[in-house]
Coordinates of C-alpha atoms and ligand atoms in Angstrom, one line a residue:
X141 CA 16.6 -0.8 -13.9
X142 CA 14.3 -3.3 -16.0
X143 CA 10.6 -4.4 -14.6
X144 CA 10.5 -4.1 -11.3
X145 CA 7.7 -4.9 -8.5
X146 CA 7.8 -3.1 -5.9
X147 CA 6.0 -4.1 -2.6
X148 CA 5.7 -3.1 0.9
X149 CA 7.6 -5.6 3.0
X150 CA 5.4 -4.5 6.2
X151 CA 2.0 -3.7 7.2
X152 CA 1.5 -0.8 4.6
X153 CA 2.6 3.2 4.9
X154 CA 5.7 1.8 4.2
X155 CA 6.9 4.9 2.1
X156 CA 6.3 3.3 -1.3
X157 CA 4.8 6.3 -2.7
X158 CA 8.0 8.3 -2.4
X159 CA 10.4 5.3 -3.7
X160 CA 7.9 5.3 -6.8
X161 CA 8.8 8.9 -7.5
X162 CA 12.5 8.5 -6.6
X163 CA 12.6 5.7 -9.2
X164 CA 9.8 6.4 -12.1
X165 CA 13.0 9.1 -13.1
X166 CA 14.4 5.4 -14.7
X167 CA 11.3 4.2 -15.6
X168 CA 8.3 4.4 -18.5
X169 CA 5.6 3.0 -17.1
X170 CA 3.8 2.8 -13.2
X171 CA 1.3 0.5 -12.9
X172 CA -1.0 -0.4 -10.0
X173 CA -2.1 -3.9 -9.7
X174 CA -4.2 -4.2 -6.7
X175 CA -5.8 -2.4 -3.8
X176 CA -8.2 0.5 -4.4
X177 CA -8.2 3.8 -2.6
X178 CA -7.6 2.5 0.8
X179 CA -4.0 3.3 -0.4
X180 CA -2.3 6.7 0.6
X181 CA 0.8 7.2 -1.1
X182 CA 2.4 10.4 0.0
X183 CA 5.0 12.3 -2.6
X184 CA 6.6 15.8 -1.7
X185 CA 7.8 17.3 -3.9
X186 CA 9.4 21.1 -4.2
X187 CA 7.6 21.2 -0.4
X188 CA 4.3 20.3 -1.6
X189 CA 2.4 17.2 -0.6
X190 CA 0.7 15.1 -3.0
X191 CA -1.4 12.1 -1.6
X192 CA -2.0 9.7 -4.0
X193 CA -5.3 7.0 -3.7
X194 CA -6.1 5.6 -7.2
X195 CA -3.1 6.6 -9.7
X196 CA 0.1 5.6 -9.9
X197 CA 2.6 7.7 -7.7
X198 CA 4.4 7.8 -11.8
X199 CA 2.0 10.8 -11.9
X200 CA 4.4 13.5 -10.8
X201 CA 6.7 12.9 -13.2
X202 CA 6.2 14.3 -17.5
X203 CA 6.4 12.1 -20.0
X204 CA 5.8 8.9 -17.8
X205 CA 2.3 6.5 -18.1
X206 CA 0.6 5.1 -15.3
X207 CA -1.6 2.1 -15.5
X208 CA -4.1 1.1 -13.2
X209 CA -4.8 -2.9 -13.7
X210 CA -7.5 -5.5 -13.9
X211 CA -6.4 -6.0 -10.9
X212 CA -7.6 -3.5 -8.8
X213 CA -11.2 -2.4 -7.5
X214 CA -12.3 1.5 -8.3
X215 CA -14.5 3.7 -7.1
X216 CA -15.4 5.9 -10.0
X217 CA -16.6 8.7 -8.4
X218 CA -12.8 8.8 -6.2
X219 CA -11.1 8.2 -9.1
X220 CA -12.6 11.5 -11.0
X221 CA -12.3 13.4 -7.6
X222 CA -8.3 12.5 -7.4
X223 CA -8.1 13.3 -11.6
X224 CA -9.6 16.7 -10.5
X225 CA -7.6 17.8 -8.1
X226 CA -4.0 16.9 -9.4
X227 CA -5.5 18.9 -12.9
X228 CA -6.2 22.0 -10.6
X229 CA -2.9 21.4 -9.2
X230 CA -1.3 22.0 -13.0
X231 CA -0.7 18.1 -13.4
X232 CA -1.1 16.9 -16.6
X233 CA -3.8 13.8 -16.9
X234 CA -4.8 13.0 -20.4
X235 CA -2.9 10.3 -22.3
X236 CA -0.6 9.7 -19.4
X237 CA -3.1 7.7 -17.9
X238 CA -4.4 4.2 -18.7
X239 CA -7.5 2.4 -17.0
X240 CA -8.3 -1.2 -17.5
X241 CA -11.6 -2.1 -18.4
X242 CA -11.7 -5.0 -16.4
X243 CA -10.9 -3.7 -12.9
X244 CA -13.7 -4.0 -10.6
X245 CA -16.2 -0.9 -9.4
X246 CA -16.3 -0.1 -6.1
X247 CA -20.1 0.5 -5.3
X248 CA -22.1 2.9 -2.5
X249 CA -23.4 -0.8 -1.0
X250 CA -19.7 -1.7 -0.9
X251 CA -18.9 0.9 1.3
X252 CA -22.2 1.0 3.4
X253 CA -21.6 -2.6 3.5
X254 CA -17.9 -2.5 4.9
X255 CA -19.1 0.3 7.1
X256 CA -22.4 -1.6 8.5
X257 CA -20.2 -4.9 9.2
X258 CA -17.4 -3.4 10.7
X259 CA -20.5 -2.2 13.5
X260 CA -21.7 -5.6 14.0
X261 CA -18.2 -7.0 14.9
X262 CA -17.9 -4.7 17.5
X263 CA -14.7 -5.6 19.5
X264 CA -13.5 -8.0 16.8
X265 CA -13.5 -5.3 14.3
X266 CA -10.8 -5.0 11.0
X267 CA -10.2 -1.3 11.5
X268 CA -10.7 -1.1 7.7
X269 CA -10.4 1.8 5.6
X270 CA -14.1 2.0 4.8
X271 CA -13.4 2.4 1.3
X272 CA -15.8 -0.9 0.2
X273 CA -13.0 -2.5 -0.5
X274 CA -13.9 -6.1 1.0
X275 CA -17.2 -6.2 0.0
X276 CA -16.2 -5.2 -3.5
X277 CA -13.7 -8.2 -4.0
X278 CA -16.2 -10.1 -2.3
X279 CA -18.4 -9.6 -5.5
X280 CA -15.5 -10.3 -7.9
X281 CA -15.0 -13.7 -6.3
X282 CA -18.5 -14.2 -6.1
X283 CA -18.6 -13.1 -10.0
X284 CA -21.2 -10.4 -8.8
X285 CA -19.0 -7.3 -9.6
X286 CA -19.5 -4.3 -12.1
X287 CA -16.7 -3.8 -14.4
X288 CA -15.7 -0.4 -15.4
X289 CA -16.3 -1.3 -19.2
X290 CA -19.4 -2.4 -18.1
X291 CA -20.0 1.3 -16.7
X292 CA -19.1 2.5 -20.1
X293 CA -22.0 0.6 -21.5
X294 CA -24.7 2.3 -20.0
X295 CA -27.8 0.2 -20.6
X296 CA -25.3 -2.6 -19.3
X297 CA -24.3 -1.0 -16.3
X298 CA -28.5 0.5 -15.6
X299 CA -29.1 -3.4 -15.8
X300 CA -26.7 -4.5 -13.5
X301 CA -27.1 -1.7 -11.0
X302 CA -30.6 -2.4 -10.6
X303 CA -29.9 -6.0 -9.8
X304 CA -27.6 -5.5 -7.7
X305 CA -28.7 -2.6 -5.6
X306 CA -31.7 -4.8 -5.0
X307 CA -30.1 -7.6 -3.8
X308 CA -27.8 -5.5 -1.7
X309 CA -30.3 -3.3 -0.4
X310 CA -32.1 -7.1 1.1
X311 CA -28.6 -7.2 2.7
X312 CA -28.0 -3.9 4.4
X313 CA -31.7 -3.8 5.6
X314 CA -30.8 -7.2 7.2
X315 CA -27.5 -5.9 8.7
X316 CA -29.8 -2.7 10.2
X317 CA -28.4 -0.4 7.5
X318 CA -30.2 2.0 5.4
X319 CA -30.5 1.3 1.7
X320 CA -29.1 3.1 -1.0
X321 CA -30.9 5.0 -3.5
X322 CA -30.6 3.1 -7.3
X323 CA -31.3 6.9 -8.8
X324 CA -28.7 8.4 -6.9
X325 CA -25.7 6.2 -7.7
X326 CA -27.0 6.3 -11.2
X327 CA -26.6 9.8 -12.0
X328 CA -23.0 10.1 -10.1
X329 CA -21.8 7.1 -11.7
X330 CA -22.8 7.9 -15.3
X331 CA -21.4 11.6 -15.1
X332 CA -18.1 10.0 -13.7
X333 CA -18.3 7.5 -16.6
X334 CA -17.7 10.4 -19.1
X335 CA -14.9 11.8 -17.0
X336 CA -13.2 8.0 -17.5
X337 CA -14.0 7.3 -20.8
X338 CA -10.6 9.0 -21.9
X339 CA -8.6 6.3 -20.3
X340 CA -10.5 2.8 -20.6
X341 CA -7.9 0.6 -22.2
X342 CA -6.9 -2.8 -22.8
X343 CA -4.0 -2.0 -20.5
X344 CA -2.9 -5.6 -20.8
X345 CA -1.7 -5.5 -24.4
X346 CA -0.6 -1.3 -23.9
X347 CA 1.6 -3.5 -21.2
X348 CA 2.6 -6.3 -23.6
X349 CA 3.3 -3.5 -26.2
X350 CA 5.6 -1.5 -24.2
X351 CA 7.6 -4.4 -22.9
X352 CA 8.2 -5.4 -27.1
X353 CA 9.4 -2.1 -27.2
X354 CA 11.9 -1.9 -24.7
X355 CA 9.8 0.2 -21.7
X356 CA 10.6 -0.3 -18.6
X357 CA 8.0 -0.8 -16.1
X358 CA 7.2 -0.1 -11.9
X359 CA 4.6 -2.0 -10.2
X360 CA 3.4 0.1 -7.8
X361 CA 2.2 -2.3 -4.4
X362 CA -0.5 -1.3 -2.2
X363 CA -0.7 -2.1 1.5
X364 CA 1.8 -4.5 2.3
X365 CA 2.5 -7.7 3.2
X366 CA 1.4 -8.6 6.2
X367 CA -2.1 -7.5 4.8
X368 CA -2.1 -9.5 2.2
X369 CA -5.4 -11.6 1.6
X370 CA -3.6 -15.1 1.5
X371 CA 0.1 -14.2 3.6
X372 CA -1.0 -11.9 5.6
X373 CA -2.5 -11.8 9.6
X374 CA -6.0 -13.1 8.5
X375 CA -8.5 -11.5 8.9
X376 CA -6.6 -8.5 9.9
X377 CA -6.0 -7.8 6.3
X378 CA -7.3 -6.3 3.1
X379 CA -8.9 -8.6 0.2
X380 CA -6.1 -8.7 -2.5
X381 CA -2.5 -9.7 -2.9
X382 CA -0.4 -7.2 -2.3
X383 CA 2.8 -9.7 -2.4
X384 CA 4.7 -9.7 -5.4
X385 CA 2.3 -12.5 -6.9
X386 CA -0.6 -9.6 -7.0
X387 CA 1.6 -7.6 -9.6
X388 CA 1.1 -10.2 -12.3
X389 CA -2.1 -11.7 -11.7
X390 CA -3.5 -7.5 -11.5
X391 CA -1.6 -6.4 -14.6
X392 CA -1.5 -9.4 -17.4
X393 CA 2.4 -9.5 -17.3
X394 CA 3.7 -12.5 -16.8
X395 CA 6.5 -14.0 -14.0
X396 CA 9.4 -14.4 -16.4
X397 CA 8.8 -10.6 -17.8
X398 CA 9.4 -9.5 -14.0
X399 CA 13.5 -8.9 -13.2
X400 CA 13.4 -8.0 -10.2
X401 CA 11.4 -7.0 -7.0
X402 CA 12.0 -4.2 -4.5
X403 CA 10.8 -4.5 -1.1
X404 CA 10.1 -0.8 1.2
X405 CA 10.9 -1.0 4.6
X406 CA 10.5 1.6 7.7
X407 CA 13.1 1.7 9.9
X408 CA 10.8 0.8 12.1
X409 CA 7.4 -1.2 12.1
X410 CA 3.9 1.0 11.9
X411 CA 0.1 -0.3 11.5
X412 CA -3.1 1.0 11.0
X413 CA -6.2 -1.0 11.7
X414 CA -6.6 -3.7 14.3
X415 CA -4.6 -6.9 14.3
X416 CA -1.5 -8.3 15.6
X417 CA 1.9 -6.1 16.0
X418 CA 4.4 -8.0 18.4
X419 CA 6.6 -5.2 18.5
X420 CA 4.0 -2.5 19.0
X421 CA 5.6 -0.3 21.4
X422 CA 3.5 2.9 22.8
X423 CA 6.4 4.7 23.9
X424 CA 7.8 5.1 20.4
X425 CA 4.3 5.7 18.8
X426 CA 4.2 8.4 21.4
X427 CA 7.2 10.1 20.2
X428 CA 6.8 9.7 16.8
X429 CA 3.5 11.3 17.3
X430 CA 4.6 13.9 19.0
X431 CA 7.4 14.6 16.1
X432 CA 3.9 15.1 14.0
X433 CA 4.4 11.6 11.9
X434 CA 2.9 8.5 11.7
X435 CA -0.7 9.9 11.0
X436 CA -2.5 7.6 8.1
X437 CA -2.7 8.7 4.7
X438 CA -5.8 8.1 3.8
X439 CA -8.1 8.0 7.0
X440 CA -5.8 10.0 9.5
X441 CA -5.8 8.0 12.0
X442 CA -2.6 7.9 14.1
X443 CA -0.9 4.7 12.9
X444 CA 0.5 2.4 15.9
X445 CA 4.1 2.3 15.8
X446 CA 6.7 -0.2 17.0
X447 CA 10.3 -1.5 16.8
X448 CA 11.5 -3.3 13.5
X449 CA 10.5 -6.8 12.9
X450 CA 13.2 -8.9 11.3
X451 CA 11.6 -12.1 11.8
X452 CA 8.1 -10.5 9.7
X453 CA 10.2 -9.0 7.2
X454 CA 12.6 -12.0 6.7
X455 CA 8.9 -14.0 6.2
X456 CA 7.8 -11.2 3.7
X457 CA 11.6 -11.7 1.5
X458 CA 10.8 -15.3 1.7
X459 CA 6.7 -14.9 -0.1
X460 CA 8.2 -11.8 -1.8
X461 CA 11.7 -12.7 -3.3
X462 CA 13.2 -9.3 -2.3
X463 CA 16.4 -8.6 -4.3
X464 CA 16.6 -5.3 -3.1
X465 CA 15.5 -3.4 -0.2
X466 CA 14.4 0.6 0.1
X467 CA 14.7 1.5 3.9
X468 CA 13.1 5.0 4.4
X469 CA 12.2 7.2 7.8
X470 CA 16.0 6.3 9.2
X471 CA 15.4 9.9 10.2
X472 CA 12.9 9.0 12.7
X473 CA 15.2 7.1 14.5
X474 CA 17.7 10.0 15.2
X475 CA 17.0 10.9 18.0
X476 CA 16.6 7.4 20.2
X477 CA 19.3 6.8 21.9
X478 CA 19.0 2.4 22.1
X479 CA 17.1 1.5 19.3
X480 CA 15.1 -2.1 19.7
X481 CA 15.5 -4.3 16.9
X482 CA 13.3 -7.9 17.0
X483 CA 15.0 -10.9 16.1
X484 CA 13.0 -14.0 17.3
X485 CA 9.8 -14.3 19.3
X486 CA 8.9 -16.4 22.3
X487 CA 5.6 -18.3 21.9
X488 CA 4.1 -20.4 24.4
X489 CA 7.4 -20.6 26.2
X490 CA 9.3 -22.0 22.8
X491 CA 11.8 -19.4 21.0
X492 CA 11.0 -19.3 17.3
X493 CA 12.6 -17.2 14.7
X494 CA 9.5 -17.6 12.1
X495 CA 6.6 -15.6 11.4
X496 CA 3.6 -18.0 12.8
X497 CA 1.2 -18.1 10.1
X498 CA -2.0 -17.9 12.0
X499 CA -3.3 -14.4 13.9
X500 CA -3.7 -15.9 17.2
X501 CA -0.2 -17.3 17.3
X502 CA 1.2 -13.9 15.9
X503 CA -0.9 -12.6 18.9
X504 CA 1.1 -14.3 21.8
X505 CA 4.1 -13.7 20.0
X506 CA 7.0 -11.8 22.2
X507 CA 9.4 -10.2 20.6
X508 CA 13.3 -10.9 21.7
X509 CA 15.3 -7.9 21.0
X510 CA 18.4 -7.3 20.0
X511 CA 19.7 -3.5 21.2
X512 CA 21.7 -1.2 18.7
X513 CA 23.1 2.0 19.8
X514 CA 21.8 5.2 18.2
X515 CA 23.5 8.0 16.2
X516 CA 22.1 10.9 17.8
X517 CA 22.3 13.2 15.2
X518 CA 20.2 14.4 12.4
X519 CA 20.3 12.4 9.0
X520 CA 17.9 14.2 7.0
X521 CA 20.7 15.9 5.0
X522 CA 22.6 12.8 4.0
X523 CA 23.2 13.0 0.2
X524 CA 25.4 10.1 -0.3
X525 CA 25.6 7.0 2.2
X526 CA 28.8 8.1 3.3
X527 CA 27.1 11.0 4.8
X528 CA 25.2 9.1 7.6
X529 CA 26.6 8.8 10.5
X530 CA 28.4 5.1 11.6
X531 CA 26.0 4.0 13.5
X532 CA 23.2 4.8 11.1
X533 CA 25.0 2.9 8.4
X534 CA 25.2 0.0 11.2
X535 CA 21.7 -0.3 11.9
X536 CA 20.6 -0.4 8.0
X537 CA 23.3 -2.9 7.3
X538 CA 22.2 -5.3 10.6
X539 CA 18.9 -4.7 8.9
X540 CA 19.5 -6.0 5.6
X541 CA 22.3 -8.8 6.9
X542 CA 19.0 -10.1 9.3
X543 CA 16.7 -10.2 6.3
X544 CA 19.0 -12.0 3.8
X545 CA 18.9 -9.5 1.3
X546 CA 20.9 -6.7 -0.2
X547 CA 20.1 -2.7 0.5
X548 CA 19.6 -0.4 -2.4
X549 CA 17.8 2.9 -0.7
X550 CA 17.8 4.3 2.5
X551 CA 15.5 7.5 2.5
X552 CA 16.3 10.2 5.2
X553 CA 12.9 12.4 4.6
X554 CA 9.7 13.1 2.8
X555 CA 11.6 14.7 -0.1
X556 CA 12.6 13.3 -3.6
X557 CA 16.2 14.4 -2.7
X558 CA 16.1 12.7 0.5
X559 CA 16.7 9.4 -1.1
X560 CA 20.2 7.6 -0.9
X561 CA 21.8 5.0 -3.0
X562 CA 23.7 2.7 -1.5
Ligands
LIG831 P1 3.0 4.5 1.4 O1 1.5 4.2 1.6 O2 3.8 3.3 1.5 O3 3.2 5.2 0.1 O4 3.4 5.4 2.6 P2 2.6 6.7 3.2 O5 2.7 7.8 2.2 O6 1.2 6.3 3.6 O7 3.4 7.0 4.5 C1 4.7 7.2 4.5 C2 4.9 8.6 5.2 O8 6.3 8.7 5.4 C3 4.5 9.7 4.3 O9 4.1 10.8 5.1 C4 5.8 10.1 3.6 O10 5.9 11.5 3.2 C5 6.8 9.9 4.7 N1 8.2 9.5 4.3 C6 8.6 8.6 3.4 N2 9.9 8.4 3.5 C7 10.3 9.2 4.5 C8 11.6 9.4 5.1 O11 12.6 8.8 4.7 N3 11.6 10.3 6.1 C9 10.5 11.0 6.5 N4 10.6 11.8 7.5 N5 9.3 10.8 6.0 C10 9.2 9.9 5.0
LIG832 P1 -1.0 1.9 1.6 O1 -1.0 1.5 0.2 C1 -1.9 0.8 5.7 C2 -5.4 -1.6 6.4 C3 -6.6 -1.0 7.1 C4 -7.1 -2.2 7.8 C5 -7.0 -3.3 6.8 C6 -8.2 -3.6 6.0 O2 -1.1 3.3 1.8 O3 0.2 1.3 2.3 P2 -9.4 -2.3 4.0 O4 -10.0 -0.9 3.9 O5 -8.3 -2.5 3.0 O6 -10.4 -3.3 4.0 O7 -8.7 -2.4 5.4 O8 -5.9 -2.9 6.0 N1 -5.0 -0.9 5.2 C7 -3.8 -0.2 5.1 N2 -2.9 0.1 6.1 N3 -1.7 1.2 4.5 C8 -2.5 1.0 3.5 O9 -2.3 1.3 2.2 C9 -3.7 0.3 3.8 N4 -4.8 -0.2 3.1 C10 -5.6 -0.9 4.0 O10 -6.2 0.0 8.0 O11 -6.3 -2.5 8.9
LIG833 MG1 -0.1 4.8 2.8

């Protein structure tokens, strides 16, 4: 395996977390590029669960570096909470981890902004994370943002806060939002400065270094496609590229240094947050529910569920370039007997077989299915692809054949072993 980006080829939770683990085994270096701790990535591992916001899910692993980018937006105070509790968990974090000084700080008005204006849409809401995760690429566009080597600069960063908090503070008292306390973010900011200062890097020539070398590098995606600022269901998405594009723009590695790009697919289609879903189907959410899955990562909000999308994910191989695909949670499909499989919508009475690009469009969209026949049987053992049953092996294959693209994974269960090579 050589420098690979991997991405979620859906609308996030799409099990990257645990391909990152199965993989980092081949790989030196796990960079994150975009997205902030709206991300869950879940790893188990020897039974225990690891969720993963900030760091790279390389973490796990000795002897491996994680990276988080330029490009993505932090919130200091997280980031120090996540270090903690991995360290109390008897995971090494010390030279293993690299921060860019460049990424962006996520700030208390960030998130009492996202929070405040998620309110005032009432009905129209995003369903966002509330992480301050819009409002804090909102500032990096606007070239308003705190840096996290500005942070390490304190009489810099006392400057800027001040500024900013009262500019912001104008804002969320205008919104009908109380205002946040300059003194406040000051002191928990500067004492999670010192926990950081270990790691602030210029992580794009540590990158450009390794890659001389020989290293071998993961890009770790956030979210997924279909929330992707630009390609995704707008504005039922997050605020950064989380298409393959986002890996080199968030790390300083360039296109041609990229060989390859892995896409992660459920087995079927889940999505958190408001927005369009064509083939959200309650009945399935229902039972996956009831199997105990399908609750988010990061907020725990039950995650709507429906039936696999091939005409989204053939759209997310064409803005991707997927060479290979990671299927995981076939074992949530065991037990259904006639498992629904989207191949072309109906919109306004036309039959299409591409993703519209607008959210109203996607919003009429009904899904035509195509019906596959179920295996019935548990999967969750499976140690080689032989192992799963025909029909099983039928369904990933239609998957892969519908997208255009070849299949490298299928994962049967939360586990590191649980993982199949095709
Ligand atoms: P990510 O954000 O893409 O990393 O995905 P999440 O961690 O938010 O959600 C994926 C969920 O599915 C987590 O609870 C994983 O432990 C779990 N998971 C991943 N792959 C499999 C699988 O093949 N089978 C089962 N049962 N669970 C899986
Ligand atoms: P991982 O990396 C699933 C969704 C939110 C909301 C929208 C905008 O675990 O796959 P934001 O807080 O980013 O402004 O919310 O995006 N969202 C995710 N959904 N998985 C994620 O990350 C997500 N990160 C954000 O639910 O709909
Ligand atoms: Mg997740």
């Amino acid at each position: 395996m050589a420098n690979t980006i991997l991405v979620g080829a859906q609308w996030g939770d799409e099990g990257k977390g645990k391909i990152i683990d199965f993989l980092t085994d081949e790989a030196d270096i796990v960079v994150r590029s975009q997205g902030g701790n709206n991300a869950g990535h879940t790893i188990v591992l020897g039974g225990e669960k690891y969720v993963l916001h900030l760091i790279p899910s390389g973490i796990l692993r000795r002897g491996k570096v994680c990276v988080i980018g330029n490009g993505v937006v932090l919130d200091p105070v997280a980031l120090v909470g996540e270090i903690e509790g991995l360290r109390a968990r008897g995971i090494k974090i010390a030279k293993n981890l690299l921060i860019s000084g460049s990424a962006h700080l996520v700030m208390p008005y960030h998130r009492a902004l996202d929070e405040q204006r998620e309110v005032l849409k009432g009905k129209n809401k995003i369903g966002t994370t509330k992480r301050g995760i819009g409002p804090a690429y909102g500032d990096k566009a606007a070239r308003t943002g705190i840096r996290l080597a500005d942070l390490m600069n304190e009489p810099v960063f006392l400057a800027k806060l001040k500024a900013r908090v009262k500019e912001n503070n104008a804002v969320l008292k205008s919104l009908g939002a109380k205002p946040i306390s300059a003194a406040k973010v000051e002191s928990a900011y500067l004492a999670a400065a010192e926990v950081l200062r270990p790691f602030v890097a210029n992580t794009v020539v540590a990158l450009h270094d390794a890659i001389a070398k020989g290293k071998k590098i993961l890009f770790e995606g956030a979210q997924g496609t279909f929330l992707d600022i630009d390609h995704g269901t707008y504005p039922f998405v997050t605020s950064s590229n989380t298409t393959a594009g986002g890996a080199c723009t968030g790390s300083g590695v360039p296109p041609h240094r990229m060989d390859n790009v892995m896409g992660v697919i459920k087995a079927y289609t889940t999505r958190v947050g408001e927005g369009p879903f064509p083939t959200e189907d309650d009945g399935l959410g229902d039972r996956l529910h009831e199997m105990g899955r399908e609750f988010g990562a990061t907020t725990g909000r039950a995650r709507r569920c429906g039936w696999f999308d091939a005409v989204a994910v053939r759209y997310a191989n064409m803005v991707n370039g997927i060479d290979q695909l990671a299927i995981t949670n076939l074992d949530g499909l065991d037990q259904v007997e006639r498992i629904r499989v989207c191949t072309a919508y109906r919109l306004d009475g036309k039959k299409i077989s591409v993703l519209p690009t607008q959210s109203d469009e996607v919003e009429r969209c009904q899904p035509i299915y195509t019906d596959l026949p179920g295996w019935m049987s548990p999967t969750e053992r499976a140690t080689k692809y032989s192992d799963l049953p025909a029909n099983a092996r039928s369904y990933v294959e239609t998957l892969a054949g519908l997208i255009g693209t070849r299949l490298a994974i299928v994962s049967v269960g939360p586990g590191r072993d649980q993982t199949i090579r095709r």
